[in-house]
Coordinates of N, CA and C in Angstrom, one line a residue:
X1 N 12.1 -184.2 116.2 CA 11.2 -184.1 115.1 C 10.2 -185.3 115.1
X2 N 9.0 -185.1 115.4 CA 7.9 -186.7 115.2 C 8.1 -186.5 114.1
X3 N 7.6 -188.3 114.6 CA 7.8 -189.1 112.5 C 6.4 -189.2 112.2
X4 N 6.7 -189.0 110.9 CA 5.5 -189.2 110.2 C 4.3 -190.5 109.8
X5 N 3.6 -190.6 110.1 CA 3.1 -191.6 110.2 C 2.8 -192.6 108.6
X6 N 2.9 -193.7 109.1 CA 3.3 -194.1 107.2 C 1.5 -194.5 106.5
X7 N 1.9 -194.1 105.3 CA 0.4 -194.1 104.7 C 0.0 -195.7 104.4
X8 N -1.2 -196.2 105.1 CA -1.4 -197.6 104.8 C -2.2 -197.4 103.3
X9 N -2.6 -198.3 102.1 CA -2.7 -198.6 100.9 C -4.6 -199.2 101.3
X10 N -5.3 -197.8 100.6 CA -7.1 -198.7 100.8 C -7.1 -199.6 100.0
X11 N -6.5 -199.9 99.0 CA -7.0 -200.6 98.0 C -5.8 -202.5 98.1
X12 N -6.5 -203.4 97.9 CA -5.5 -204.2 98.5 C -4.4 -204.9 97.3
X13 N -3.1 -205.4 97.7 CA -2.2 -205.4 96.6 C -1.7 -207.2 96.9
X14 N -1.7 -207.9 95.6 CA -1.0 -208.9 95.4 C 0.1 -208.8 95.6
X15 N 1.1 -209.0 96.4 CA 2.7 -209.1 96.4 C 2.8 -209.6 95.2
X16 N 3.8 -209.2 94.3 CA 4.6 -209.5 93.2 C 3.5 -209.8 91.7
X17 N 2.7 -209.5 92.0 CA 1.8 -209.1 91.3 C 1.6 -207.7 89.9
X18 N 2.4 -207.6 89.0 CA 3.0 -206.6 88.4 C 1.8 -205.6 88.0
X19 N 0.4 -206.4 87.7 CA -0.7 -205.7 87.2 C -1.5 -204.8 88.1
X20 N -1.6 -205.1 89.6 CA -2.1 -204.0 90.7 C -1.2 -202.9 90.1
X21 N -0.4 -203.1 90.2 CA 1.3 -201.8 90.5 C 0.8 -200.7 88.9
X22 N 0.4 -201.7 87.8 CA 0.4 -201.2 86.7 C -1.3 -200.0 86.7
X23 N -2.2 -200.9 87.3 CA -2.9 -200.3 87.4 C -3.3 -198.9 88.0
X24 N -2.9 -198.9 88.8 CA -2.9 -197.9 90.0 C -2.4 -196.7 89.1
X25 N -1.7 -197.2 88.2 CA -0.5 -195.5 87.5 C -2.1 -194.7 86.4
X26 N -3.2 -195.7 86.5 CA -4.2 -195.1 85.4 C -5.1 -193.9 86.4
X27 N -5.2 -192.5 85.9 CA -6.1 -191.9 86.4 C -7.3 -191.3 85.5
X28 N -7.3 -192.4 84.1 CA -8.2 -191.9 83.3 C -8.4 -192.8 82.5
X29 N -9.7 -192.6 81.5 CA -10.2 -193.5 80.7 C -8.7 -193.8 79.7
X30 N -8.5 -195.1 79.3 CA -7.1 -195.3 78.3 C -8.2 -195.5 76.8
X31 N -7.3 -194.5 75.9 CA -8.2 -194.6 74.3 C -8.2 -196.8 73.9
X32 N -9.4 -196.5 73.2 CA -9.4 -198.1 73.0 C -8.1 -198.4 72.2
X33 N -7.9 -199.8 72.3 CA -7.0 -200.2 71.0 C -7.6 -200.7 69.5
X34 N -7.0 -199.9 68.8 CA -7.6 -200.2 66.8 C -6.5 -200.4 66.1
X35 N -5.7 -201.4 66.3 CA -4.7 -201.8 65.9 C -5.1 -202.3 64.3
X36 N -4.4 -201.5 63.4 CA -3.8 -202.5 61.6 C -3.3 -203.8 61.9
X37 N -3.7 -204.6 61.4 CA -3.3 -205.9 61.7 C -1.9 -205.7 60.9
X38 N -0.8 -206.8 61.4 CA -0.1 -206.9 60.4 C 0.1 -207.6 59.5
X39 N 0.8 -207.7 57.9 CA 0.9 -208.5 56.9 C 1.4 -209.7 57.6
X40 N 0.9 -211.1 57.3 CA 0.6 -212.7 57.9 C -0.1 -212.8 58.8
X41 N 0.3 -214.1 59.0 CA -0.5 -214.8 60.3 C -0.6 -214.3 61.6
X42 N -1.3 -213.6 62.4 CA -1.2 -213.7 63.7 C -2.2 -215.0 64.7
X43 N -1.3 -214.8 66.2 CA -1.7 -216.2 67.0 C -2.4 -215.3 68.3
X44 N -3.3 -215.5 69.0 CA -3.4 -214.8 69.9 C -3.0 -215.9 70.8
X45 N -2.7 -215.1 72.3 CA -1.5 -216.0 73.1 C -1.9 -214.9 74.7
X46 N -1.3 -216.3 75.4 CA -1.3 -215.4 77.0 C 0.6 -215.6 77.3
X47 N 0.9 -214.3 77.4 CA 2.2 -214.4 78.3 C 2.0 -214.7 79.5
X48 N 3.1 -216.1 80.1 CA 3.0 -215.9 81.8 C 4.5 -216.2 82.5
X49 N 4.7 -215.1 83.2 CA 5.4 -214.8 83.8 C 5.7 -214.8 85.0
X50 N 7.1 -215.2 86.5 CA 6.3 -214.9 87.9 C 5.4 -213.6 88.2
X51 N 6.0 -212.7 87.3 CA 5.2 -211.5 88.3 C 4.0 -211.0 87.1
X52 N 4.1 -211.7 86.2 CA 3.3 -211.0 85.0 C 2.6 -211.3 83.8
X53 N 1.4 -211.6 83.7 CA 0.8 -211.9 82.9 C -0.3 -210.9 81.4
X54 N 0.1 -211.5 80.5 CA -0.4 -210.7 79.2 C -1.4 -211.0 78.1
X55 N -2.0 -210.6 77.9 CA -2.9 -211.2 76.6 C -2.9 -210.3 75.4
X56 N -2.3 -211.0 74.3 CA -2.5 -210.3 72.6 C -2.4 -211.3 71.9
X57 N -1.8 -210.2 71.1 CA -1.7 -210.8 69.5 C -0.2 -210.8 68.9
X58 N 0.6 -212.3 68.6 CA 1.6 -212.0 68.3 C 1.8 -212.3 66.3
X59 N 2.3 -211.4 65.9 CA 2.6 -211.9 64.5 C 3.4 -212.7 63.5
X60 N 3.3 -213.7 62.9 CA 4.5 -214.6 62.9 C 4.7 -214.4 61.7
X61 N 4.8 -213.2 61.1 CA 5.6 -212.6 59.7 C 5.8 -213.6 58.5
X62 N 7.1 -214.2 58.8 CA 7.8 -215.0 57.7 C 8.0 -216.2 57.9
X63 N 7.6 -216.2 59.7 CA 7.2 -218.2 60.5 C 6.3 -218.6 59.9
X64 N 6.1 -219.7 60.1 CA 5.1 -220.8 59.6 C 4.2 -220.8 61.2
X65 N 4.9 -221.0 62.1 CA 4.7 -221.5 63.2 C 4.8 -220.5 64.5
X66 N 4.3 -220.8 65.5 CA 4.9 -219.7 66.5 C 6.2 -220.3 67.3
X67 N 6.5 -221.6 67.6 CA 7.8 -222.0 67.7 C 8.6 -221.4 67.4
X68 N 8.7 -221.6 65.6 CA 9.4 -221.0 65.1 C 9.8 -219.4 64.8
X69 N 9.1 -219.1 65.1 CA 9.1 -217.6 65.3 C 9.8 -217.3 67.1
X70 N 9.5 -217.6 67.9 CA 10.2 -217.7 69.3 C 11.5 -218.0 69.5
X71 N 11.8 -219.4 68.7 CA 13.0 -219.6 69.1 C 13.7 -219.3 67.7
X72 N 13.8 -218.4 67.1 CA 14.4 -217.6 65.9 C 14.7 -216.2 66.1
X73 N 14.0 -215.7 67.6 CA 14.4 -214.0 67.5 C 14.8 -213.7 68.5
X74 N 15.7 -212.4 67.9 CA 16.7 -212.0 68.7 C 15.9 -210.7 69.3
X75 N 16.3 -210.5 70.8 CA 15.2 -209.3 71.2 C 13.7 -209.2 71.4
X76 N 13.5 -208.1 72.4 CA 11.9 -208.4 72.3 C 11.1 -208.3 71.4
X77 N 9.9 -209.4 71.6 CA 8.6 -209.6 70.9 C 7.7 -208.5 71.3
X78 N 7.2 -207.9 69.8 CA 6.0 -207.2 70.2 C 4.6 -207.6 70.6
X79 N 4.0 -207.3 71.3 CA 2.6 -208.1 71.6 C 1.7 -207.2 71.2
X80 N 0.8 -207.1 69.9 CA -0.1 -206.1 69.7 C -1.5 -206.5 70.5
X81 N -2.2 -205.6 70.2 CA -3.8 -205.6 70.8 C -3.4 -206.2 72.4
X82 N -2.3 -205.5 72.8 CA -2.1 -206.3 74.6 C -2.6 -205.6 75.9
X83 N -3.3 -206.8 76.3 CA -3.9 -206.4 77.6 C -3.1 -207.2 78.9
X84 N -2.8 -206.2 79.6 CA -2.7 -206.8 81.3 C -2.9 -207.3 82.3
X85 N -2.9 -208.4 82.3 CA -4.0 -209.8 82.9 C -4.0 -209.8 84.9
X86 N -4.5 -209.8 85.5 CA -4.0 -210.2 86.8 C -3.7 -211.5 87.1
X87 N -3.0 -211.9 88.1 CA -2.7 -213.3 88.2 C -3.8 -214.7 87.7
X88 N -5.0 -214.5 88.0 CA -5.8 -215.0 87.7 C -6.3 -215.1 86.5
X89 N -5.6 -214.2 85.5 CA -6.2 -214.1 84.4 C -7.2 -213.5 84.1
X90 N -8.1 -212.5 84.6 CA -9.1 -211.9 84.5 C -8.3 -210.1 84.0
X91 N -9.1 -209.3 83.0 CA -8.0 -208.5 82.5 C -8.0 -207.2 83.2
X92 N -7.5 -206.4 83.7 CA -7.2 -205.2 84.1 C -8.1 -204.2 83.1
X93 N -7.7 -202.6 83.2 CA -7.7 -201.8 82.8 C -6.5 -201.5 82.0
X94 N -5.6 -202.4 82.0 CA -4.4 -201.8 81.6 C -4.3 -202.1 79.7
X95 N -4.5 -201.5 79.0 CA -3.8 -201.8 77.6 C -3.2 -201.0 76.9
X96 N -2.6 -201.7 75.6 CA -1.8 -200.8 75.0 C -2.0 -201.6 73.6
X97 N -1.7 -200.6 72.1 CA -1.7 -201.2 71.1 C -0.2 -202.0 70.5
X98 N 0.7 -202.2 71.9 CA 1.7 -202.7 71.4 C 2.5 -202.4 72.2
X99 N 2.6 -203.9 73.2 CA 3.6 -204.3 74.6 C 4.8 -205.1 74.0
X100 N 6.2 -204.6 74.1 CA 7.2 -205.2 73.8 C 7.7 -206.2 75.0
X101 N 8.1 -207.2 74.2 CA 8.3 -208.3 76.1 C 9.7 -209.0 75.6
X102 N 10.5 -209.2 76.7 CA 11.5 -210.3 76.5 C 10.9 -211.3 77.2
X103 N 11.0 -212.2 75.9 CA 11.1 -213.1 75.9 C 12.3 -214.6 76.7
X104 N 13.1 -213.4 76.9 CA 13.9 -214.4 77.9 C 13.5 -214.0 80.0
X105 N 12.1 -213.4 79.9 CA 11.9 -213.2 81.1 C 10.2 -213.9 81.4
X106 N 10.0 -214.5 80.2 CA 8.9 -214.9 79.9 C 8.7 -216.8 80.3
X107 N 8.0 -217.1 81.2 CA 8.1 -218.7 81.5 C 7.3 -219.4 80.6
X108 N 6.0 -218.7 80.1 CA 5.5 -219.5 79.0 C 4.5 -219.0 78.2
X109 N 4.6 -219.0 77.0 CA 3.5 -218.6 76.3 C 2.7 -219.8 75.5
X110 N 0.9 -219.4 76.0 CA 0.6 -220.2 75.7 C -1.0 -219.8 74.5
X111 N -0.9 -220.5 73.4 CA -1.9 -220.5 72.5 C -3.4 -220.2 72.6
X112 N -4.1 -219.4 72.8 CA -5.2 -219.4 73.0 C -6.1 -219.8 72.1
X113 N -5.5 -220.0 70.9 CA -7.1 -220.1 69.3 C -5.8 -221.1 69.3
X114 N -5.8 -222.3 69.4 CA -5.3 -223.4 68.3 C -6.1 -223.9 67.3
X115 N -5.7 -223.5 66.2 CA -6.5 -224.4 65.3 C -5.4 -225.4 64.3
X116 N -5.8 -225.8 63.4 CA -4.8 -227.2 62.8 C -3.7 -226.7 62.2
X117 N -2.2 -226.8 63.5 CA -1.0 -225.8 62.5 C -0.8 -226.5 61.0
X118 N -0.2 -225.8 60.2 CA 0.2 -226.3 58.6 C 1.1 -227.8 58.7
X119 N 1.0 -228.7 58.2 CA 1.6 -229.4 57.9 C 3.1 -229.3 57.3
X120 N 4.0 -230.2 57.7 CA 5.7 -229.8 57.1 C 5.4 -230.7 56.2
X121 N 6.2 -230.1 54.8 CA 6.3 -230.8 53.9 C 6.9 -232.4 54.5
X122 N 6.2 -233.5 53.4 CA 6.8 -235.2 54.1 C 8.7 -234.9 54.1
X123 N 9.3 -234.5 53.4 CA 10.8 -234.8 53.9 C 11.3 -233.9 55.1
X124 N 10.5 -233.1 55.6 CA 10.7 -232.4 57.0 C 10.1 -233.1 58.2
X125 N 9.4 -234.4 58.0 CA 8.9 -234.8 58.6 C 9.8 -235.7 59.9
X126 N 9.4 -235.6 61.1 CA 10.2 -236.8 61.7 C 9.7 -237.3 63.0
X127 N 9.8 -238.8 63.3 CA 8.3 -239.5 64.2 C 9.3 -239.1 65.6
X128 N 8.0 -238.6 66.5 CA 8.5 -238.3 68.1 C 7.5 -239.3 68.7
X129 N 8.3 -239.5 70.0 CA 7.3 -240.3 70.9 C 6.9 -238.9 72.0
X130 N 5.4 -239.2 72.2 CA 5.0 -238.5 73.0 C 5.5 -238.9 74.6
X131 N 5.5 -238.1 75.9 CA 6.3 -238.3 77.1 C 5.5 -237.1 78.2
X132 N 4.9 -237.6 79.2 CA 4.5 -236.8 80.1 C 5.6 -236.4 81.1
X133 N 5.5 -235.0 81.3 CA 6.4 -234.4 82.5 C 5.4 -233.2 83.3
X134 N 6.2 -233.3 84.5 CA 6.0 -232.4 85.5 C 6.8 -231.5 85.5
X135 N 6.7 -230.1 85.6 CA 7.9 -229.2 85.6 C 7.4 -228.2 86.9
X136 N 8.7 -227.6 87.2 CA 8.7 -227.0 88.4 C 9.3 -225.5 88.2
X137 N 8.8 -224.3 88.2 CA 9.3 -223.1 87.5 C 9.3 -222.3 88.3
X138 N 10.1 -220.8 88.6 CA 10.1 -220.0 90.0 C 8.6 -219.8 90.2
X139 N 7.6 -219.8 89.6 CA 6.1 -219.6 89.6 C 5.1 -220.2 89.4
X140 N 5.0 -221.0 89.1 CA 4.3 -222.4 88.5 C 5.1 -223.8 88.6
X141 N 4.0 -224.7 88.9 CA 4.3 -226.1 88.5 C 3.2 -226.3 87.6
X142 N 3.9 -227.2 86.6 CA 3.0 -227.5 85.3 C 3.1 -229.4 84.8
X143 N 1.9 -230.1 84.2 CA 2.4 -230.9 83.6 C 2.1 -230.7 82.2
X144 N 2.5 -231.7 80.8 CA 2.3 -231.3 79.7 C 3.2 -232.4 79.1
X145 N 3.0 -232.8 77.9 CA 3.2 -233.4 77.4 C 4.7 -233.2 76.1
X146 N 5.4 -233.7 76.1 CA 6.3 -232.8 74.8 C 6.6 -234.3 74.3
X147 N 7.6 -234.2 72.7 CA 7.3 -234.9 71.6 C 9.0 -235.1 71.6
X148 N 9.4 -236.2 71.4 CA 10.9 -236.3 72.2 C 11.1 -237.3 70.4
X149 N 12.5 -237.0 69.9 CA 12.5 -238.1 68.5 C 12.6 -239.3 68.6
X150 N 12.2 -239.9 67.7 CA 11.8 -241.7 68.0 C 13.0 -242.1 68.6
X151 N 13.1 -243.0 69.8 CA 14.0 -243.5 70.0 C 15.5 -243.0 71.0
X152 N 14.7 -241.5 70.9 CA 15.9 -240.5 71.7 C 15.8 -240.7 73.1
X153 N 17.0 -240.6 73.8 CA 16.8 -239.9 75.1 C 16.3 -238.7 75.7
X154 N 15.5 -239.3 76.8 CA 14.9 -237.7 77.8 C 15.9 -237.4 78.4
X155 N 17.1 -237.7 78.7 CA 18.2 -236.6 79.2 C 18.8 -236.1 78.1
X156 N 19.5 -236.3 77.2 CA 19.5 -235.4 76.2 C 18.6 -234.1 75.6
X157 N 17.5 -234.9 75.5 CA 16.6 -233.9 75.4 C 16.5 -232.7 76.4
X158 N 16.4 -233.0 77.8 CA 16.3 -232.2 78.6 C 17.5 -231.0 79.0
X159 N 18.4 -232.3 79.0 CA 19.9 -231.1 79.4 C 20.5 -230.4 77.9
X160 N 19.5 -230.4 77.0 CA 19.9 -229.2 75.7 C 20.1 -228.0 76.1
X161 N 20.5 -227.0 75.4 CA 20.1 -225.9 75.8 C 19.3 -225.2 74.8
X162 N 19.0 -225.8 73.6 CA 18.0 -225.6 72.4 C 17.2 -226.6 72.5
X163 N 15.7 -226.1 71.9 CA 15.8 -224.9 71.6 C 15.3 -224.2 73.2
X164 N 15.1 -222.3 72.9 CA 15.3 -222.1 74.4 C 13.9 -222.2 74.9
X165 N 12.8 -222.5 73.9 CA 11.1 -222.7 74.1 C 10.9 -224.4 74.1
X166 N 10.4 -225.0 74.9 CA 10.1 -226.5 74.7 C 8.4 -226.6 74.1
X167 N 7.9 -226.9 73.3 CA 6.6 -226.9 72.7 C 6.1 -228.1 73.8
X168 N 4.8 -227.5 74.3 CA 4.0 -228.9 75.2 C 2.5 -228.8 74.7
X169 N 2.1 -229.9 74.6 CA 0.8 -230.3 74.3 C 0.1 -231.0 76.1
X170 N -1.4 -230.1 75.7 CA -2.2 -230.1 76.8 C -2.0 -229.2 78.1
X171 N -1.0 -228.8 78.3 CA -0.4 -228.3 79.0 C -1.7 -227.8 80.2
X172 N -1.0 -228.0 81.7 CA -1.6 -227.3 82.7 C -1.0 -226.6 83.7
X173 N -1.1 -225.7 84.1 CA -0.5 -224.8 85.4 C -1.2 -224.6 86.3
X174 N -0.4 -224.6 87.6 CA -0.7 -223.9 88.8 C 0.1 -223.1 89.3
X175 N -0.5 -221.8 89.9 CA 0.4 -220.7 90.7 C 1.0 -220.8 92.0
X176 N 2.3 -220.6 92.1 CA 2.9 -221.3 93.8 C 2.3 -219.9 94.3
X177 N 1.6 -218.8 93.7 CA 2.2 -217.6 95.0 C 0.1 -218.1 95.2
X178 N -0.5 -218.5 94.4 CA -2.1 -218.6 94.9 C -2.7 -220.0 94.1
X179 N -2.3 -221.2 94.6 CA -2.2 -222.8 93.9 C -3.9 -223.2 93.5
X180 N -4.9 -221.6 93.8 CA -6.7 -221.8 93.5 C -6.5 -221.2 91.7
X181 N -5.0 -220.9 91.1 CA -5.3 -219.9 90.0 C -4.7 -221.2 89.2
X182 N -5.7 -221.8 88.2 CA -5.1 -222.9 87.2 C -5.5 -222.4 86.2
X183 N -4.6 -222.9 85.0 CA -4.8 -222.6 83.5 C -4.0 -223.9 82.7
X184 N -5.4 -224.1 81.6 CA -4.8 -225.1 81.0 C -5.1 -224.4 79.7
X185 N -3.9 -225.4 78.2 CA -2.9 -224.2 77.0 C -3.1 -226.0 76.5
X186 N -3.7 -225.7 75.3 CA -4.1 -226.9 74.2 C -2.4 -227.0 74.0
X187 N -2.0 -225.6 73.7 CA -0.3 -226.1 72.8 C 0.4 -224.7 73.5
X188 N 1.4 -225.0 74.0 CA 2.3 -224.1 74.7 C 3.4 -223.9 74.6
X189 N 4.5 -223.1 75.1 CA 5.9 -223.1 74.4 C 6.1 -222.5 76.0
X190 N 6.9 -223.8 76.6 CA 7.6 -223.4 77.8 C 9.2 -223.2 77.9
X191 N 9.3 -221.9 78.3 CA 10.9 -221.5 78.3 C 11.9 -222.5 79.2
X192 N 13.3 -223.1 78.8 CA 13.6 -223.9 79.2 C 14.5 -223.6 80.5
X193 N 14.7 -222.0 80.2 CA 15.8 -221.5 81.4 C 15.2 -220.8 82.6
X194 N 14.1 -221.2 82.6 CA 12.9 -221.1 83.7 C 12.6 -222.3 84.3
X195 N 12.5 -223.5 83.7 CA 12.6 -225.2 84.8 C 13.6 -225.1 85.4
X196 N 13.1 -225.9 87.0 CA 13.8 -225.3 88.5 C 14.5 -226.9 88.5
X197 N 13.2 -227.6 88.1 CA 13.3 -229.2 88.3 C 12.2 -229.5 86.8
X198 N 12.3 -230.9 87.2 CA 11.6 -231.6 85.9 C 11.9 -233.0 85.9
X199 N 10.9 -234.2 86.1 CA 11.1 -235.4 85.8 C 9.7 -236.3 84.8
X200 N 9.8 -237.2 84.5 CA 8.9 -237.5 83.7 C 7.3 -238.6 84.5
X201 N 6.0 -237.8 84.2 CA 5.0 -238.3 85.1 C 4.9 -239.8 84.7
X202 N 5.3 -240.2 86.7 CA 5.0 -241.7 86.3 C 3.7 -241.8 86.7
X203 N 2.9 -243.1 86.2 CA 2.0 -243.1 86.4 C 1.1 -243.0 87.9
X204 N 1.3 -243.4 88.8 CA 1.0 -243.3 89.9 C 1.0 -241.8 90.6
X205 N 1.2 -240.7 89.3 CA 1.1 -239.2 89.5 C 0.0 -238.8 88.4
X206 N -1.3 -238.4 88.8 CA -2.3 -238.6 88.0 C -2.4 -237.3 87.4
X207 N -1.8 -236.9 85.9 CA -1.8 -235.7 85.6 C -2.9 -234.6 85.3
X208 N -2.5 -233.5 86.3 CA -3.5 -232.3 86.4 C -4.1 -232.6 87.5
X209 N -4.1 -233.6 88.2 CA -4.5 -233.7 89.6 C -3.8 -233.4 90.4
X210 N -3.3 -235.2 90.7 CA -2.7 -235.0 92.0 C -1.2 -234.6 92.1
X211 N -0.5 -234.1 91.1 CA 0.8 -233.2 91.0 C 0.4 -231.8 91.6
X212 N -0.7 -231.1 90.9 CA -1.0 -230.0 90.9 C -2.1 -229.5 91.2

């Protein structure tokens, strides 16, 4: 019996790239999204993942905060008004008025509108020292800044297993599978069971350069 000859692909595909694969399934115009907002605050935010990147709107109901809302729930987050991002960030065709994600497959979600979070009441208050690190993730290396309690140790801090989001200020990434795709996140929430490695930028590592 000759074999069939195998069908090569016109159209060209990112390896591990979830949003080509996602695309391709569309053979028609998708109805827009007119999503009801929900009752509170929502944050708009980019999920990034190795193979997958997202842009919406997440709602933080009865949080104050989006931390607090991340590392308080059990099961996936809904992402309303969500679109399909390609590696690069530029958005597909792909949307939906509401992409459910775990969050425990998620390496970082990061802030798009920061504007001035609420203040904690003064007896919830407590002084951190600021601390630059490099982190190393199956998909990214990043540097960013996190807020460590006065006086505390960075191995403690680091070898926690709470919470499972580390909040980073300034935050910057690069992509190991294409190191031309950067993104930098005023305030971020990087998952901690996603760091491969991680030590703290010494100075002679000039952050957002020459790490990344």
């Amino acid at each position: 019996m000759p074999s069939m000859p195998l069908q090569v692909p016109t159209e060209p595909f990112i390896d591990g790239d979830a949003s080509a694969h996602l695309e391709e399934l569309i053979n028609g115009t998708l109805p827009s999204v007119d999503v009801v907002p929900e009752l509170g605050t929502g944050v708009d935010v980019e999920l990034v993942g190795p193979h997958l990147r997202l842009s919406g709107t997440i709602g933080l109901g009865r949080f104050r905060r989006l931390s607090d809302l991340v590392n308080h729930h059990d099961g996936l987050i809904g992402l309303r008004n969500a679109t399909i991002l390609r590696r690069n960030g530029t958005a597909t065709r792909v949307t939906a008025p509401t992409i459910w994600v775990s969050p425990a497959e998620v390496t970082l979600i990061g802030e798009l509108s920061r504007g001035t979070p609420p203040e904690a009441p003064p007896e919830f208050r407590i002084r951190k020292d600021p601390l630059d690190l490099v982190f190393v993730t199956p998909g990214h290396t990043l540097t960013g800044q996190v807020h460590i309690v006065e006086g505390g140790q960075f191995a403690a801090f680091i070898e926690s297993n709470d919470p499972q989001f580390i909040a980073l200020s300034e935050a910057r990434t690069r992509s190991l599978a294409d190191r031309r795709i950067i993104a930098r996140y005023t305030f971020a929430l990087l998952n901690r069971r996603h760091i491969v490695a991680t030590t703290v930028l010494a100075p002679e590592m000039a952050r957002g350069r020459t790490v990344l």
